[in-house]
Short mmCIF file of C-alpha atoms in Angstrom, two decimals:
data_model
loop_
_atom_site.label_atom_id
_atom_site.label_comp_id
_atom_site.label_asym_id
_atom_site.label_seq_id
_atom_site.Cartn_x
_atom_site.Cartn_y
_atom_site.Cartn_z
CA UNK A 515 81.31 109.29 321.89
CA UNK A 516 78.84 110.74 323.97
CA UNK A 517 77.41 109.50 327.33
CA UNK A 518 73.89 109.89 326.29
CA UNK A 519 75.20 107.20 323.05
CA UNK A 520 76.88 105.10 325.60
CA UNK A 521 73.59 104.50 328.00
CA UNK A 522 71.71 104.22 325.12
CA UNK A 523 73.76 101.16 323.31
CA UNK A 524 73.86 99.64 326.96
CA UNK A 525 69.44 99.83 327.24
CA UNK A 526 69.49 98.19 323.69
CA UNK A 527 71.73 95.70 325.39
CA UNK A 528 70.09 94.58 327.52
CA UNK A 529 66.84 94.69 325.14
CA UNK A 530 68.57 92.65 322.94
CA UNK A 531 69.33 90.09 325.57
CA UNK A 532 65.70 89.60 326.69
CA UNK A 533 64.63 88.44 323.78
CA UNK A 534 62.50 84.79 324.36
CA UNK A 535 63.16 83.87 320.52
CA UNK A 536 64.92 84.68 316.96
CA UNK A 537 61.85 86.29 315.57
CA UNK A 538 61.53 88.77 318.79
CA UNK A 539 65.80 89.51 318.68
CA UNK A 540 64.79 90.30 314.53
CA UNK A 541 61.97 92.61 315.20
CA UNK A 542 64.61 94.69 317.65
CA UNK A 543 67.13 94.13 315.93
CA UNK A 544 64.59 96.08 312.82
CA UNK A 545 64.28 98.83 315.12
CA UNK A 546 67.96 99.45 316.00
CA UNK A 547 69.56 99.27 312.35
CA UNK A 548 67.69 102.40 311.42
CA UNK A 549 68.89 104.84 314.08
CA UNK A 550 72.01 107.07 314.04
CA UNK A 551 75.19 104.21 315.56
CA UNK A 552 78.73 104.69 315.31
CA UNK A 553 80.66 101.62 312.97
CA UNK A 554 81.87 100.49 317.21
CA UNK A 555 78.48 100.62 318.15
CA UNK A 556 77.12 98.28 315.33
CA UNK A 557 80.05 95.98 315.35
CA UNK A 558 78.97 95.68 319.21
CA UNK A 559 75.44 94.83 318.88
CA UNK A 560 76.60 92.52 315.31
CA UNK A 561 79.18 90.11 318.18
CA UNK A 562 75.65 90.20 320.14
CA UNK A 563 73.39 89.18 317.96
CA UNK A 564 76.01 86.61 316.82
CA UNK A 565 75.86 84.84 320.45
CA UNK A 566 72.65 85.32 321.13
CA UNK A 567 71.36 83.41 317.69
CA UNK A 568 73.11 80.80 318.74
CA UNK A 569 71.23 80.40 322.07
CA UNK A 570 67.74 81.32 321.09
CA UNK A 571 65.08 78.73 320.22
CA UNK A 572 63.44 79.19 316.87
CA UNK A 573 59.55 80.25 317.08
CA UNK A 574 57.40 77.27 317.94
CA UNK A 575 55.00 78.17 315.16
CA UNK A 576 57.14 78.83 312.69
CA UNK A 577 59.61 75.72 313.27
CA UNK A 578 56.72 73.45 312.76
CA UNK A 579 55.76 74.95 309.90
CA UNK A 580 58.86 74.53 308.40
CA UNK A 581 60.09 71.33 309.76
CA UNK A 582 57.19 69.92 307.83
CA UNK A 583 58.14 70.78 304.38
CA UNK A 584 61.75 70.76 304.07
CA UNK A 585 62.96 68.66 307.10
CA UNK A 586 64.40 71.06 308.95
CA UNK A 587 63.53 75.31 309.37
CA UNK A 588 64.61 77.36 306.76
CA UNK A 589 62.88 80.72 307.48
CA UNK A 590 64.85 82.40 309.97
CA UNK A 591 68.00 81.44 308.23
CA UNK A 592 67.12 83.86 305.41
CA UNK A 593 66.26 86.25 307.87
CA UNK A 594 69.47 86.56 309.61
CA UNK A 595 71.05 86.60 306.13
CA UNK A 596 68.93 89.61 305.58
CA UNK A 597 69.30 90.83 308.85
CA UNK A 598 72.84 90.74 308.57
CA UNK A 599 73.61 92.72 305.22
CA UNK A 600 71.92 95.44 306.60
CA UNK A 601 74.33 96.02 309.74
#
């Protein structure tokens, strides 16, 4: 592994960690599946993005929207579904 690979997963890191809701952590998370990561790499950012959608708050907009016709969100569950067959 290279340095240049090293700084570069540890910037995404900390991108990844700034993110103020699920739908902003799945629009990064869009832009670093498609670059060049080792299987470590990945399987670092994957045990990331496991805490952090755990912690993050749903988008306001889209909650509501959701919350009123199922009873609870159902959106960004299929997105991390998605989201998480392509890692």
């Amino acid at each position: 592994m290279s340095a240049s690979s090293t700084i570069d997963l540890s910037t995404w890191v900390e991108k990844l960690k700034s993110a103020r809701n699920r739908n902003e952590l799945f629009a990064m998370l869009d832009s670093f599946r498609v670059l060049e990561w080792t299987d470590e790499q990945r399987a670092s950012i994957a045990k990331l993005y496991m805490r952090l959608i755990d912690v993050l708050p749903h988008d306001e907009s889209a909650a509501s929207d959701d919350t009123g016709k199922s009873g609870g969100p159902t959106k960004p569950a299929e997105q991390e579904e998605v989201w998480y067959e392509k890692m």
